[in-house]
């Protein structure tokens, strides 16, 4: 959509988790796009049942807080599923990539994931042609062991924590208030870090959160109250 004149978040990527108060298990995003435009949308993990009309309404209301207007009729949506290391991803003469193989369950990212999965599939295709064996029995294992598979597995684990139907208030403060977690994820989004290669730092962040979660939970409750008052 065209960016509103004077939009003050230009150049920044916005991940807004406040719609979790309305049942969303995900976030609303605002990303800058070329030509003075914004890419806006909502991602929802179906641990809580919300229909398309509900999600569009939440998206429209959330964007108003950024002085961004969106007509419900302009919104397009589609279902997808997250990557699972146990799901069959290859069969004789068939390999799955992209949405067919599973997107990032934590962020909803699909394009970058598909490109990385495609590189793994290409290697398996070349090996299959050379060996004259198109069964692709090893493709699922190869994808799981690749960087993209390890990252997707980790994000699936984090998604189960963050997007659980009733436990999100326990785990969202980890994403919001742990400085090291924020730095790790910022580096990852910027392409400078493979999060799956830093498991001990993640374990430390989880342990630290378990120690501090009551304090962080109060911070989230105060933020929750201020958002409610603003609405």
XYZ file of C-alpha atoms in Angstrom:
231
model
C 0.000 0.000 0.000
C 1.144 3.651 -0.376
C 2.905 4.819 2.785
C 1.083 7.679 4.552
C 2.742 11.072 4.213
C 5.191 11.595 7.066
C 4.999 8.011 8.292
C 7.590 8.042 11.078
C 8.672 4.384 10.889
C 10.026 4.674 7.352
C 13.142 2.575 6.927
C 12.296 0.320 9.886
C 10.747 -3.130 10.041
C 7.921 -3.233 12.588
C 6.832 -6.429 14.315
C 3.769 -5.655 16.455
C 2.800 -8.418 18.891
C 0.037 -6.413 20.608
C -2.709 -8.247 18.601
C -1.973 -11.255 20.820
C -4.350 -9.560 23.271
C -7.114 -10.227 20.708
C -6.266 -13.899 20.274
C -3.714 -13.624 17.475
C -0.809 -16.030 17.851
C 1.612 -14.118 15.688
C 2.094 -10.481 14.811
C 1.234 -7.600 12.508
C 4.081 -6.327 10.325
C 4.906 -3.083 8.537
C 7.916 -3.271 6.234
C 9.154 -0.470 3.976
C 8.993 -1.207 0.247
C 10.378 0.592 -2.818
C 8.476 3.513 -4.288
C 7.242 5.006 -1.012
C 5.112 1.979 -0.198
C 4.560 -0.333 2.773
C 4.225 -4.097 2.917
C 1.697 -4.784 5.682
C 0.082 -7.967 6.910
C -0.715 -10.320 9.753
C 0.629 -13.780 10.581
C -1.389 -16.147 12.784
C -0.436 -19.572 14.126
C -3.675 -21.606 14.430
C -3.290 -22.648 18.069
C -6.249 -20.291 18.588
C -9.133 -20.495 16.137
C -9.609 -17.222 14.258
C -11.308 -16.884 10.882
C -10.217 -14.714 7.988
C -12.740 -12.009 8.812
C -11.442 -11.841 12.397
C -7.842 -11.541 11.246
C -8.618 -8.845 8.684
C -10.477 -6.824 11.315
C -7.567 -7.088 13.751
C -5.123 -6.091 11.007
C -7.158 -3.022 10.025
C -7.542 -1.896 13.663
C -3.856 -2.407 14.471
C -2.711 -0.435 11.432
C -4.867 2.506 12.502
C -2.496 2.876 15.460
C 0.230 3.685 12.925
C -2.042 6.088 10.985
C -2.187 3.534 8.180
C -5.545 3.004 6.484
C -6.411 -0.303 4.882
C -9.634 -1.369 3.236
C -10.675 -4.919 4.207
C -11.371 -5.725 0.571
C -7.710 -5.102 -0.299
C -6.476 -7.916 1.964
C -5.492 -11.294 0.546
C -4.819 -14.328 2.693
C -3.913 -17.971 2.386
C -3.095 -20.930 4.658
C 0.319 -22.532 4.913
C 1.952 -24.955 7.315
C 5.212 -24.945 9.187
C 8.156 -27.184 8.394
C 8.230 -30.531 10.196
C 11.345 -32.692 10.203
C 9.189 -35.817 10.496
C 6.945 -35.099 7.497
C 7.750 -36.990 4.253
C 9.309 -34.488 1.844
C 10.462 -36.795 -0.938
C 9.091 -39.709 -2.939
C 10.097 -41.391 -6.202
C 10.491 -38.590 -8.776
C 9.242 -35.975 -6.272
C 10.944 -33.497 -3.919
C 9.094 -30.756 -2.028
C 10.385 -27.224 -1.481
C 8.875 -23.915 -0.394
C 5.328 -23.881 0.944
C 4.952 -27.545 0.018
C 7.849 -28.470 2.317
C 6.820 -26.058 5.078
C 7.461 -22.419 5.970
C 9.021 -20.888 9.071
C 6.475 -21.524 11.851
C 7.797 -18.675 14.005
C 7.908 -15.827 11.486
C 5.778 -17.092 8.591
C 8.730 -16.485 6.246
C 8.418 -18.461 3.023
C 10.425 -16.905 0.180
C 13.897 -17.031 1.766
C 13.113 -20.495 3.131
C 12.082 -21.729 -0.325
C 15.293 -20.441 -1.891
C 17.447 -22.218 0.702
C 15.423 -25.430 0.423
C 15.769 -25.204 -3.346
C 19.562 -25.275 -3.050
C 19.382 -28.482 -0.986
C 16.930 -30.006 -3.457
C 19.228 -29.128 -6.372
C 22.142 -30.984 -4.752
C 19.908 -34.013 -4.169
C 18.675 -33.890 -7.772
C 22.218 -33.853 -9.145
C 23.235 -36.748 -6.908
C 20.108 -38.690 -7.894
C 20.773 -38.239 -11.605
C 24.402 -39.318 -11.243
C 23.388 -42.392 -9.231
C 20.413 -43.150 -11.484
C 18.278 -43.399 -8.353
C 15.291 -41.055 -8.251
C 13.793 -42.408 -5.044
C 14.998 -39.377 -3.014
C 15.008 -41.447 0.149
C 17.676 -39.235 1.700
C 16.176 -35.862 0.861
C 14.266 -35.369 4.131
C 17.417 -36.119 6.140
C 19.552 -33.853 3.952
C 17.094 -30.983 4.405
C 16.961 -31.467 8.173
C 20.776 -31.413 8.446
C 21.180 -28.345 6.237
C 21.324 -24.880 7.769
C 17.776 -24.126 6.642
C 16.470 -27.331 8.220
C 18.222 -26.681 11.518
C 16.915 -23.122 11.615
C 13.378 -24.223 10.767
C 13.437 -26.916 13.454
C 14.558 -24.349 16.034
C 11.886 -21.876 14.958
C 9.276 -24.607 15.211
C 10.342 -25.206 18.813
C 10.198 -21.482 19.622
C 6.813 -21.175 17.903
C 5.388 -23.922 20.114
C 6.455 -21.895 23.142
C 5.473 -18.428 21.976
C 2.239 -19.285 20.197
C 0.789 -21.756 22.671
C -2.857 -21.038 23.355
C -2.374 -20.052 27.008
C 1.380 -19.780 27.553
C 2.239 -16.811 25.356
C 2.260 -14.376 28.293
C 5.045 -16.451 29.830
C 7.226 -16.493 26.710
C 6.539 -13.206 24.928
C 8.534 -11.257 27.558
C 11.584 -13.331 26.581
C 11.337 -11.889 23.070
C 10.643 -8.359 24.314
C 12.867 -7.872 27.338
C 15.944 -10.103 27.011
C 18.661 -7.943 25.457
C 20.771 -10.874 24.262
C 17.752 -12.548 22.652
C 16.895 -9.313 20.849
C 20.488 -8.960 19.637
C 20.657 -12.570 18.465
C 17.453 -12.241 16.490
C 18.444 -8.857 15.024
C 21.691 -10.373 13.752
C 19.808 -13.318 12.357
C 17.288 -11.150 10.488
C 20.213 -9.161 9.130
C 21.763 -12.338 7.754
C 24.843 -12.246 9.965
C 24.081 -15.146 12.299
C 22.751 -18.708 12.224
C 20.669 -18.996 15.369
C 20.786 -22.791 15.374
C 24.582 -22.575 15.846
C 24.119 -20.718 19.137
C 22.096 -23.229 21.128
C 23.989 -22.618 24.375
C 23.249 -18.905 24.205
C 19.599 -19.754 23.643
C 19.617 -22.195 26.560
C 21.175 -19.478 28.726
C 18.487 -17.032 27.610
C 15.771 -19.549 28.482
C 17.305 -20.236 31.891
C 17.663 -16.501 32.542
C 14.035 -16.004 31.562
C 12.841 -18.681 33.957
C 14.624 -16.805 36.740
C 13.298 -13.405 35.745
C 9.951 -14.183 34.171
C 7.853 -12.842 37.069
C 9.491 -9.415 36.780
C 9.216 -9.495 33.019
C 5.610 -10.653 33.266
C 4.790 -7.592 35.378
C 6.429 -5.391 32.727
C 4.262 -7.034 30.095
C 1.152 -6.590 32.251
C 1.926 -2.875 32.644
C 2.404 -2.591 28.875
C -0.815 -4.554 28.354
C -2.701 -2.116 30.597
C -1.278 0.930 28.800
C -2.273 -0.493 25.406
C -5.752 -1.207 26.725
C -6.062 2.349 28.036
C -4.891 3.684 24.676
C -7.580 1.680 22.882
